[in-house]
mmCIF file of C-alpha atoms and ligand atoms in Angstrom:
data_model
loop_
_atom_site.group_PDB
_atom_site.id
_atom_site.type_symbol
_atom_site.label_atom_id
_atom_site.label_comp_id
_atom_site.label_asym_id
_atom_site.label_seq_id
_atom_site.Cartn_x
_atom_site.Cartn_y
_atom_site.Cartn_z
ATOM 1 C CA MET A 1 0.000 0.000 0.000
ATOM 2 C CA GLU A 2 1.342 3.393 -0.932
ATOM 3 C CA LYS A 3 2.022 5.609 2.065
ATOM 4 C CA LYS A 4 0.004 8.806 2.007
ATOM 5 C CA THR A 5 2.441 11.094 3.798
ATOM 6 C CA ASP A 6 0.011 13.966 4.295
ATOM 7 C CA CYS A 7 -2.900 11.808 5.517
ATOM 8 C CA LEU A 8 -5.380 13.360 7.922
ATOM 9 C CA VAL A 9 -6.028 11.233 11.005
ATOM 10 C CA LEU A 10 -8.769 11.926 13.534
ATOM 11 C CA GLY A 11 -7.616 10.862 16.999
ATOM 12 C CA ILE A 12 -10.020 9.999 19.831
ATOM 13 C CA GLU A 13 -9.022 9.548 23.488
ATOM 14 C CA THR A 14 -11.431 8.682 26.343
ATOM 15 C CA SER A 15 -9.427 6.272 28.516
ATOM 16 C CA CYS A 16 -9.812 8.195 31.791
ATOM 17 C CA ASP A 17 -11.241 11.618 32.605
ATOM 18 C CA GLU A 18 -10.425 13.598 29.464
ATOM 19 C CA THR A 19 -12.708 13.542 26.421
ATOM 20 C CA SER A 20 -10.450 14.482 23.550
ATOM 21 C CA ALA A 21 -10.430 14.596 19.744
ATOM 22 C CA SER A 22 -7.757 15.885 17.406
ATOM 23 C CA VAL A 23 -6.856 16.128 13.736
ATOM 24 C CA VAL A 24 -3.209 15.475 12.873
ATOM 25 C CA ARG A 25 -1.677 15.730 9.387
ATOM 26 C CA GLY A 26 1.092 13.360 8.371
ATOM 27 C CA GLY A 27 1.582 12.046 11.931
ATOM 28 C CA LYS A 28 3.266 15.335 12.828
ATOM 29 C CA GLU A 29 1.249 18.495 12.317
ATOM 30 C CA VAL A 30 -1.474 19.157 14.910
ATOM 31 C CA LEU A 31 -4.383 20.906 13.172
ATOM 32 C CA SER A 32 -6.584 20.730 16.271
ATOM 33 C CA ASN A 33 -6.492 19.180 19.739
ATOM 34 C CA VAL A 34 -9.693 19.591 21.757
ATOM 35 C CA VAL A 35 -9.477 18.379 25.368
ATOM 36 C CA SER A 36 -12.563 18.488 27.566
ATOM 37 C CA SER A 37 -11.397 17.693 31.096
ATOM 38 C CA GLN A 38 -13.691 16.283 33.792
ATOM 39 C CA MET A 39 -11.174 17.075 36.518
ATOM 40 C CA ASP A 40 -13.450 19.557 38.314
ATOM 41 C CA LEU A 41 -16.237 16.996 38.384
ATOM 42 C CA HIS A 42 -14.127 14.263 39.980
ATOM 43 C CA ARG A 43 -12.260 16.526 42.388
ATOM 44 C CA ARG A 44 -14.963 16.405 45.081
ATOM 45 C CA PHE A 45 -14.731 12.580 45.115
ATOM 46 C CA GLY A 46 -10.946 12.681 45.520
ATOM 47 C CA GLY A 47 -10.382 10.644 42.347
ATOM 48 C CA VAL A 48 -11.952 9.532 39.071
ATOM 49 C CA VAL A 49 -15.360 7.837 39.478
ATOM 50 C CA PRO A 50 -15.628 5.411 36.516
ATOM 51 C CA GLU A 51 -19.419 5.613 36.067
ATOM 52 C CA VAL A 52 -19.383 9.413 36.160
ATOM 53 C CA ALA A 53 -16.505 9.477 33.662
ATOM 54 C CA SER A 54 -18.331 7.200 31.182
ATOM 55 C CA ARG A 55 -21.516 9.244 31.363
ATOM 56 C CA LYS A 56 -19.638 12.499 30.731
ATOM 57 C CA HIS A 57 -17.757 10.994 27.791
ATOM 58 C CA VAL A 58 -21.124 9.993 26.233
ATOM 59 C CA GLU A 59 -22.447 13.538 26.702
ATOM 60 C CA ARG A 60 -19.379 15.236 25.256
ATOM 61 C CA ILE A 61 -17.825 13.009 22.608
ATOM 62 C CA THR A 62 -19.889 14.178 19.609
ATOM 63 C CA TYR A 63 -19.331 17.867 20.392
ATOM 64 C CA VAL A 64 -15.638 17.319 20.975
ATOM 65 C CA ILE A 65 -15.218 15.522 17.614
ATOM 66 C CA ASP A 66 -17.191 18.233 15.793
ATOM 67 C CA GLN A 67 -15.094 20.922 17.464
ATOM 68 C CA ALA A 68 -11.861 19.151 16.470
ATOM 69 C CA LEU A 69 -12.987 19.106 12.818
ATOM 70 C CA THR A 70 -14.086 22.767 12.970
ATOM 71 C CA ASP A 71 -10.839 23.911 14.613
ATOM 72 C CA ALA A 72 -8.829 21.977 12.016
ATOM 73 C CA LYS A 73 -10.951 23.501 9.210
ATOM 74 C CA VAL A 74 -11.495 20.096 7.623
ATOM 75 C CA THR A 75 -14.632 18.173 6.721
ATOM 76 C CA LYS A 76 -15.454 14.581 7.705
ATOM 77 C CA LYS A 77 -14.902 13.538 4.096
ATOM 78 C CA GLU A 78 -11.275 14.685 4.161
ATOM 79 C CA ILE A 79 -10.327 12.407 7.074
ATOM 80 C CA ASP A 80 -8.316 9.333 5.966
ATOM 81 C CA ALA A 81 -8.484 7.238 9.155
ATOM 82 C CA VAL A 82 -9.668 7.315 12.766
ATOM 83 C CA ALA A 83 -7.221 6.391 15.540
ATOM 84 C CA VAL A 84 -8.677 5.537 18.933
ATOM 85 C CA THR A 85 -7.355 4.515 22.343
ATOM 86 C CA GLN A 86 -8.331 0.863 22.735
ATOM 87 C CA GLY A 87 -6.717 0.488 26.163
ATOM 88 C CA PRO A 88 -5.532 0.377 28.865
ATOM 89 C CA GLY A 89 -7.914 2.514 30.906
ATOM 90 C CA LEU A 90 -11.382 2.448 32.424
ATOM 91 C CA VAL A 91 -13.468 0.013 30.399
ATOM 92 C CA GLY A 92 -16.664 2.095 30.355
ATOM 93 C CA ALA A 93 -14.720 5.208 29.393
ATOM 94 C CA LEU A 94 -12.741 3.455 26.637
ATOM 95 C CA LEU A 95 -15.949 1.983 25.203
ATOM 96 C CA VAL A 96 -17.350 5.430 24.461
ATOM 97 C CA GLY A 97 -14.310 6.379 22.372
ATOM 98 C CA VAL A 98 -14.154 3.049 20.561
ATOM 99 C CA ALA A 99 -17.890 3.166 19.699
ATOM 100 C CA ALA A 100 -17.594 6.768 18.466
ATOM 101 C CA ALA A 101 -14.506 5.939 16.385
ATOM 102 C CA LYS A 102 -16.144 2.914 14.770
ATOM 103 C CA ALA A 103 -19.321 4.858 14.009
ATOM 104 C CA PHE A 104 -17.328 7.695 12.403
ATOM 105 C CA ALA A 105 -15.087 5.346 10.427
ATOM 106 C CA PHE A 106 -17.850 3.120 9.107
ATOM 107 C CA ALA A 107 -20.061 6.086 8.194
ATOM 108 C CA GLN A 108 -17.181 7.582 6.180
ATOM 109 C CA GLY A 109 -15.948 4.248 4.808
ATOM 110 C CA ILE A 110 -12.440 4.751 6.256
ATOM 111 C CA PRO A 111 -10.292 2.534 8.506
ATOM 112 C CA VAL A 112 -10.279 2.604 12.282
ATOM 113 C CA VAL A 113 -6.872 2.093 13.929
ATOM 114 C CA PRO A 114 -6.668 0.864 17.559
ATOM 115 C CA VAL A 115 -3.937 2.558 19.622
ATOM 116 C CA HIS A 116 -2.304 1.644 22.937
ATOM 117 C CA HIS A 117 -2.543 4.579 25.348
ATOM 118 C CA ILE A 118 1.171 4.408 26.260
ATOM 119 C CA ALA A 119 2.186 4.371 22.599
ATOM 120 C CA GLY A 120 0.167 7.582 22.418
ATOM 121 C CA HIS A 121 2.081 9.167 25.293
ATOM 122 C CA ILE A 122 5.383 8.271 23.615
ATOM 123 C CA TYR A 123 4.264 9.654 20.225
ATOM 124 C CA GLY A 124 3.156 12.896 21.883
ATOM 125 C CA ASN A 125 6.861 13.760 21.761
ATOM 126 C CA HIS A 126 6.975 13.145 18.009
ATOM 127 C CA LEU A 127 4.657 16.112 17.528
ATOM 128 C CA VAL A 128 7.476 18.430 18.642
ATOM 129 C CA THR A 129 10.712 16.493 18.054
ATOM 130 C CA PRO A 130 10.784 13.633 15.528
ATOM 131 C CA LEU A 131 11.493 10.321 17.282
ATOM 132 C CA GLU A 132 15.031 9.041 16.691
ATOM 133 C CA PHE A 133 15.767 5.364 17.235
ATOM 134 C CA PRO A 134 16.842 3.405 19.161
ATOM 135 C CA LEU A 135 15.365 5.165 22.172
ATOM 136 C CA VAL A 136 14.312 4.473 25.725
ATOM 137 C CA SER A 137 11.145 6.077 27.035
ATOM 138 C CA LEU A 138 10.255 6.649 30.658
ATOM 139 C CA VAL A 139 6.458 6.602 30.769
ATOM 140 C CA VAL A 140 5.082 8.008 34.013
ATOM 141 C CA SER A 141 1.369 8.600 34.425
ATOM 142 C CA GLY A 142 -1.487 7.967 36.838
ATOM 143 C CA GLY A 143 -1.794 4.365 35.663
ATOM 144 C CA HIS A 144 1.700 3.536 34.383
ATOM 145 C CA THR A 145 5.359 3.637 35.282
ATOM 146 C CA GLU A 146 7.329 1.885 32.601
ATOM 147 C CA LEU A 147 10.655 1.925 30.800
ATOM 148 C CA ILE A 148 10.117 1.126 27.129
ATOM 149 C CA TRP A 149 12.733 0.259 24.503
ATOM 150 C CA MET A 150 11.928 1.292 20.924
ATOM 151 C CA PRO A 151 14.326 0.156 18.161
ATOM 152 C CA GLU A 152 12.062 1.624 15.444
ATOM 153 C CA HIS A 153 8.550 2.962 14.830
ATOM 154 C CA ASN A 154 5.747 0.769 16.222
ATOM 155 C CA ARG A 155 8.080 -1.592 18.088
ATOM 156 C CA PHE A 156 7.890 -1.514 21.853
ATOM 157 C CA GLU A 157 9.684 -3.683 24.385
ATOM 158 C CA LYS A 158 9.181 -3.392 28.113
ATOM 159 C CA LEU A 159 12.428 -3.046 30.088
ATOM 160 C CA GLY A 160 10.822 -2.354 33.459
ATOM 161 C CA LYS A 161 7.498 -1.630 35.066
ATOM 162 C CA THR A 162 5.985 -0.829 38.428
ATOM 163 C CA ARG A 163 5.211 -3.795 40.638
ATOM 164 C CA ASP A 164 2.513 -1.924 42.544
ATOM 165 C CA ASP A 165 1.498 1.746 42.404
ATOM 166 C CA ALA A 166 2.247 3.936 39.403
ATOM 167 C CA ALA A 167 4.292 7.092 40.069
ATOM 168 C CA GLY A 168 1.306 9.396 39.468
ATOM 169 C CA GLU A 169 -0.854 7.183 41.666
ATOM 170 C CA ALA A 170 1.721 7.513 44.470
ATOM 171 C CA PHE A 171 1.630 11.329 44.078
ATOM 172 C CA ASP A 172 -2.186 11.245 44.198
ATOM 173 C CA LYS A 173 -2.307 8.954 47.257
ATOM 174 C CA VAL A 174 0.249 10.938 49.250
ATOM 175 C CA ALA A 175 -1.597 14.153 48.326
ATOM 176 C CA ARG A 176 -4.724 12.578 49.771
ATOM 177 C CA LEU A 177 -2.899 11.791 53.011
ATOM 178 C CA LEU A 178 -2.003 15.487 53.152
ATOM 179 C CA ASN A 179 -5.649 16.454 52.470
ATOM 180 C CA LEU A 180 -4.746 18.027 49.143
ATOM 181 C CA PRO A 181 -7.266 18.007 46.254
ATOM 182 C CA TYR A 182 -7.208 15.647 43.246
ATOM 183 C CA PRO A 183 -5.130 15.351 41.106
ATOM 184 C CA GLY A 184 -2.382 15.357 43.684
ATOM 185 C CA GLY A 185 0.724 15.535 41.487
ATOM 186 C CA PRO A 186 0.668 19.271 40.799
ATOM 187 C CA GLN A 187 -0.272 19.967 44.454
ATOM 188 C CA ILE A 188 2.679 17.972 45.792
ATOM 189 C CA GLU A 189 4.955 19.692 43.298
ATOM 190 C CA ARG A 190 3.733 23.127 44.452
ATOM 191 C CA LEU A 191 4.433 22.282 48.115
ATOM 192 C CA ALA A 192 7.732 20.571 47.321
ATOM 193 C CA THR A 193 9.139 23.702 45.687
ATOM 194 C CA GLN A 194 8.649 25.520 49.011
ATOM 195 C CA GLY A 195 10.276 22.811 51.162
ATOM 196 C CA THR A 196 13.550 20.968 51.702
ATOM 197 C CA PRO A 197 13.816 17.165 51.600
ATOM 198 C CA GLN A 198 14.745 16.810 55.281
ATOM 199 C CA TYR A 199 12.769 13.615 56.028
ATOM 200 C CA ASP A 200 14.481 10.320 55.365
ATOM 201 C CA LEU A 201 12.240 8.206 53.121
ATOM 202 C CA PRO A 202 13.081 4.885 51.425
ATOM 203 C CA ARG A 203 14.117 4.421 47.790
ATOM 204 C CA ALA A 204 12.949 1.096 46.359
ATOM 205 C CA TRP A 205 15.902 0.052 44.165
ATOM 206 C CA LEU A 206 14.732 -3.623 44.252
ATOM 207 C CA GLU A 207 17.190 -6.385 43.276
ATOM 208 C CA PRO A 208 20.526 -5.247 41.796
ATOM 209 C CA GLY A 209 20.152 -4.458 38.112
ATOM 210 C CA SER A 210 16.352 -4.400 38.160
ATOM 211 C CA LEU A 211 14.629 -1.777 36.035
ATOM 212 C CA ASP A 212 11.297 -2.345 37.824
ATOM 213 C CA PHE A 213 9.746 0.175 40.185
ATOM 214 C CA SER A 214 7.801 0.008 43.438
ATOM 215 C CA PHE A 215 6.145 2.947 45.160
ATOM 216 C CA SER A 216 3.702 1.446 47.658
ATOM 217 C CA GLY A 217 6.386 1.116 50.368
ATOM 218 C CA LEU A 218 7.198 4.795 50.024
ATOM 219 C CA LYS A 219 3.544 5.709 50.442
ATOM 220 C CA SER A 220 3.365 3.537 53.612
ATOM 221 C CA ALA A 221 6.552 5.171 54.929
ATOM 222 C CA VAL A 222 4.948 8.612 54.520
ATOM 223 C CA MET A 223 1.860 7.363 56.374
ATOM 224 C CA MET A 224 3.960 5.925 59.214
ATOM 225 C CA LEU A 225 6.004 9.098 59.539
ATOM 226 C CA MET A 226 2.803 11.133 59.812
ATOM 227 C CA GLN A 227 1.426 8.808 62.509
ATOM 228 C CA LYS A 228 4.678 8.829 64.471
ATOM 229 C CA LYS A 229 4.842 12.625 64.488
ATOM 230 C CA LYS A 230 1.198 12.817 65.541
ATOM 231 C CA GLN A 231 1.697 10.340 68.438
ATOM 232 C CA LYS A 232 4.688 12.335 69.669
ATOM 233 C CA GLY A 233 2.694 15.541 69.350
ATOM 234 C CA GLU A 234 5.346 16.924 66.980
ATOM 235 C CA GLN A 235 4.682 19.229 64.041
ATOM 236 C CA LEU A 236 5.291 17.828 60.594
ATOM 237 C CA ASN A 237 6.294 20.338 57.959
ATOM 238 C CA GLN A 238 4.020 19.678 54.946
ATOM 239 C CA GLU A 239 6.307 21.407 52.462
ATOM 240 C CA ASP A 240 9.326 19.424 53.659
ATOM 241 C CA LEU A 241 7.338 16.174 53.583
ATOM 242 C CA ALA A 242 6.206 16.879 50.003
ATOM 243 C CA ALA A 243 9.810 17.714 49.028
ATOM 244 C CA SER A 244 11.127 14.533 50.694
ATOM 245 C CA PHE A 245 8.499 12.345 49.009
ATOM 246 C CA GLN A 246 9.049 13.926 45.583
ATOM 247 C CA ASP A 247 12.803 13.562 45.989
ATOM 248 C CA ALA A 248 12.462 9.834 46.732
ATOM 249 C CA VAL A 249 10.240 9.238 43.676
ATOM 250 C CA LEU A 250 12.356 11.318 41.302
ATOM 251 C CA GLU A 251 15.690 9.835 42.346
ATOM 252 C CA VAL A 252 14.529 6.300 41.505
ATOM 253 C CA LEU A 253 12.798 7.354 38.264
ATOM 254 C CA VAL A 254 15.822 9.281 37.018
ATOM 255 C CA GLU A 255 18.545 6.808 38.003
ATOM 256 C CA LYS A 256 16.686 3.779 36.588
ATOM 257 C CA SER A 257 16.071 5.664 33.329
ATOM 258 C CA ILE A 258 19.778 6.502 33.012
ATOM 259 C CA LYS A 259 20.633 2.866 33.717
ATOM 260 C CA ALA A 260 18.159 1.680 31.062
ATOM 261 C CA VAL A 261 19.787 3.953 28.466
ATOM 262 C CA LYS A 262 23.278 2.729 29.425
ATOM 263 C CA ASP A 263 22.227 -0.956 29.494
ATOM 264 C CA THR A 264 20.662 -0.794 26.036
ATOM 265 C CA GLY A 265 23.151 1.570 24.416
ATOM 266 C CA ALA A 266 20.336 3.883 23.307
ATOM 267 C CA LYS A 267 21.339 7.421 22.405
ATOM 268 C CA ARG A 268 18.153 9.115 23.439
ATOM 269 C CA LEU A 269 15.857 9.203 26.437
ATOM 270 C CA LEU A 270 12.289 10.298 26.015
ATOM 271 C CA LEU A 271 9.917 11.369 28.780
ATOM 272 C CA ALA A 272 6.168 10.709 28.497
ATOM 273 C CA GLY A 273 2.945 10.701 30.553
ATOM 274 C CA GLY A 274 1.192 13.025 32.990
ATOM 275 C CA VAL A 275 3.982 13.043 35.599
ATOM 276 C CA SER A 276 6.301 14.499 32.903
ATOM 277 C CA ALA A 277 4.701 17.823 33.815
ATOM 278 C CA ASN A 278 6.647 17.748 37.105
ATOM 279 C CA SER A 279 9.310 20.457 36.884
ATOM 280 C CA GLY A 280 11.536 18.694 39.439
ATOM 281 C CA LEU A 281 11.591 15.610 37.218
ATOM 282 C CA ARG A 282 12.287 17.668 34.097
ATOM 283 C CA ILE A 283 15.166 19.557 35.735
ATOM 284 C CA ARG A 284 16.724 16.474 37.321
ATOM 285 C CA LEU A 285 16.530 14.409 34.135
ATOM 286 C CA LYS A 286 18.083 17.264 32.149
ATOM 287 C CA GLU A 287 20.983 17.573 34.600
ATOM 288 C CA ARG A 288 21.702 13.841 34.724
ATOM 289 C CA CYS A 289 21.396 13.393 30.945
ATOM 290 C CA GLU A 290 23.828 16.271 30.397
ATOM 291 C CA GLU A 291 26.282 14.657 32.809
ATOM 292 C CA GLU A 292 25.982 11.303 31.047
ATOM 293 C CA GLY A 293 25.981 12.654 27.469
ATOM 294 C CA ILE A 294 22.486 11.336 26.797
ATOM 295 C CA GLU A 295 20.130 13.231 24.487
ATOM 296 C CA LEU A 296 16.817 13.947 26.141
ATOM 297 C CA THR A 297 13.385 14.699 24.677
ATOM 298 C CA ILE A 298 10.829 16.249 27.003
ATOM 299 C CA PRO A 299 7.262 16.939 25.847
ATOM 300 C CA PRO A 300 5.739 20.421 26.125
ATOM 301 C CA LEU A 301 3.339 20.708 29.071
ATOM 302 C CA GLU A 302 0.164 20.606 26.957
ATOM 303 C CA LEU A 303 1.162 17.220 25.524
ATOM 304 C CA CYS A 304 2.079 15.644 28.895
ATOM 305 C CA THR A 305 -1.456 14.880 30.056
ATOM 306 C CA ASP A 306 -4.026 12.850 28.142
ATOM 307 C CA ASN A 307 -4.944 14.242 24.729
ATOM 308 C CA ALA A 308 -6.035 12.895 21.356
ATOM 309 C CA ALA A 309 -3.224 14.445 19.268
ATOM 310 C CA MET A 310 -0.793 11.914 20.720
ATOM 311 C CA ILE A 311 -3.210 9.103 19.827
ATOM 312 C CA ALA A 312 -3.565 10.437 16.265
ATOM 313 C CA ALA A 313 0.245 10.613 15.930
ATOM 314 C CA ALA A 314 0.790 7.037 17.140
ATOM 315 C CA GLY A 315 -2.207 5.898 15.081
ATOM 316 C CA THR A 316 -0.803 7.427 11.893
ATOM 317 C CA TYR A 317 2.346 5.270 12.090
ATOM 318 C CA GLN A 318 0.221 2.186 12.682
ATOM 319 C CA TYR A 319 -2.066 3.200 9.811
ATOM 320 C CA TRP A 320 1.008 3.371 7.541
ATOM 321 C CA ASP A 321 1.987 -0.073 8.849
ATOM 322 C CA GLY A 322 -1.411 -1.493 7.871
ATOM 323 C CA VAL A 323 -2.850 -1.902 11.383
ATOM 324 C CA ARG A 324 -6.665 -1.976 11.182
ATOM 325 C CA GLY A 325 -9.578 -2.611 13.513
ATOM 326 C CA ASP A 326 -12.760 -4.207 12.190
ATOM 327 C CA SER A 327 -16.407 -4.133 13.292
ATOM 328 C CA THR A 328 -15.560 -6.394 16.254
ATOM 329 C CA LEU A 329 -13.040 -3.899 17.656
ATOM 330 C CA ASN A 330 -13.658 -3.563 21.378
ATOM 331 C CA ALA A 331 -12.220 -1.659 24.322
ATOM 332 C CA ASN A 332 -9.503 -3.606 26.123
ATOM 333 C CA PRO A 333 -8.720 -2.240 29.590
ATOM 334 C CA GLY A 334 -5.842 -4.696 30.011
ATOM 335 C CA LEU A 335 -4.269 -4.158 26.566
ATOM 336 C CA THR A 336 -0.526 -4.851 26.530
ATOM 337 C CA LEU A 337 2.075 -2.931 24.572
ATOM 338 C CA THR A 338 3.772 -5.572 22.447
ATOM 339 C CA SER A 339 6.406 -5.302 19.786
HETATM 340 O O1 KG4 B 401 -1.094 10.751 31.730
HETATM 341 P P1 KG4 B 401 -2.141 11.257 32.656
HETATM 342 O O2 KG4 B 401 -2.820 12.548 32.320
HETATM 343 O O3 KG4 B 401 -3.275 10.220 32.830
HETATM 344 C C1 KG4 B 401 -3.019 8.838 32.862
HETATM 345 O O4 KG4 B 401 -2.864 8.241 31.770
HETATM 346 O O5 KG4 B 401 -2.917 8.327 33.998
HETATM 347 O O6 KG4 B 401 -1.454 11.364 34.100
HETATM 348 C C2 KG4 B 401 -2.149 11.808 35.234
HETATM 349 C C3 KG4 B 401 -1.229 11.681 36.442
HETATM 350 C C4 KG4 B 401 -1.931 11.946 37.772
HETATM 351 O O7 KG4 B 401 -1.589 10.937 38.682
HETATM 352 C C5 KG4 B 401 -1.353 13.297 38.203
HETATM 353 O O8 KG4 B 401 -1.297 13.475 39.613
HETATM 354 C C6 KG4 B 401 0.044 13.231 37.614
HETATM 355 O O9 KG4 B 401 -0.144 12.613 36.345
HETATM 356 N N1 KG4 B 401 0.619 14.570 37.455
HETATM 357 C C7 KG4 B 401 1.727 14.987 38.125
HETATM 358 C C8 KG4 B 401 1.921 16.337 37.756
HETATM 359 N N2 KG4 B 401 0.945 16.700 36.867
HETATM 360 C C9 KG4 B 401 0.159 15.589 36.697
HETATM 361 N N3 KG4 B 401 2.527 14.342 38.982
HETATM 362 C C10 KG4 B 401 3.567 15.034 39.504
HETATM 363 N N4 KG4 B 401 3.816 16.333 39.217
HETATM 364 C C11 KG4 B 401 3.032 17.025 38.354
HETATM 365 N N5 KG4 B 401 3.294 18.294 38.064
HETATM 366 ZN ZN1 ZN B 402 -2.264 8.942 30.080
#
């Protein structure tokens, strides 16, 4: 099949609490990227409520798609393919996107391309700096903490993953312990910048050489420290606690990423996922990569959190590779990222 380099792909993302649609040309040029966030709705529950998320996606998806087409100044007929997040994510939320994508594609007689959410996060970077292979990507979001090896487009190999909580999840849970609103990551970051990491918290390096992560012990250590201080009637400095927690998470994330690059001989490290928005992580990675002579790609803030442009970008490369979904395409909350 001849590769249409300037193809227009409509991306759809509904895996969690963002309803998003985007039009991307040639896997690179973002013509529109509409993101309707439900964050305010879920904040009072302290986290994403799956049923509420699904219902909101149903209410918003058609408007969001229409807006993406309007913003991009293209008609439905001009779209070459629809790329949609198939998983992982909340099943009810994913289903809304998959159903909308199939309906759009079949009505227009164009292909639907299923996309893995993490592939999307990685390809978000491609929208600003073309991916250069081989690369290692540190993917850190609310649901994932993974080190991925990519020798070329569309080939993903897992080098390490979290054995319990994801990094973003750990930020959110510790924020909850500190009575901070959801999502906790930005709140912890705000406090951390005003504190010093004076509290001694554990770093889970795991067995020697392991590229896996574990954050649940750190969360428990924070909880125990809070209880101990309370029992003794001592004051705990929230800013210093946030700084100490963030320091413990970032040190492990950064050092394991550097090790993964050295182990594989990759030239480039790429950051992806919602936690990439953390300025401490961005600064620390930059410093360490400079020291080690590793090239680093960091996504702009607007492409760190969930959005459909990243799905359209990843989907375009799969479209060129001949990946297609059919009428049986279904949401898959446990979808794995295979090579
Ligand atoms: O990628 P994302 O938008 O959604 C998932 O696919 O999970 O990531 C959301 C996660 C949340 O856990 C949120 O607390 C975290 O990213 N996050 C941050 C920051 N901004 C968002 N974590 C630390 N520092 C931040 N500045
Ligand atoms: Zn995400």
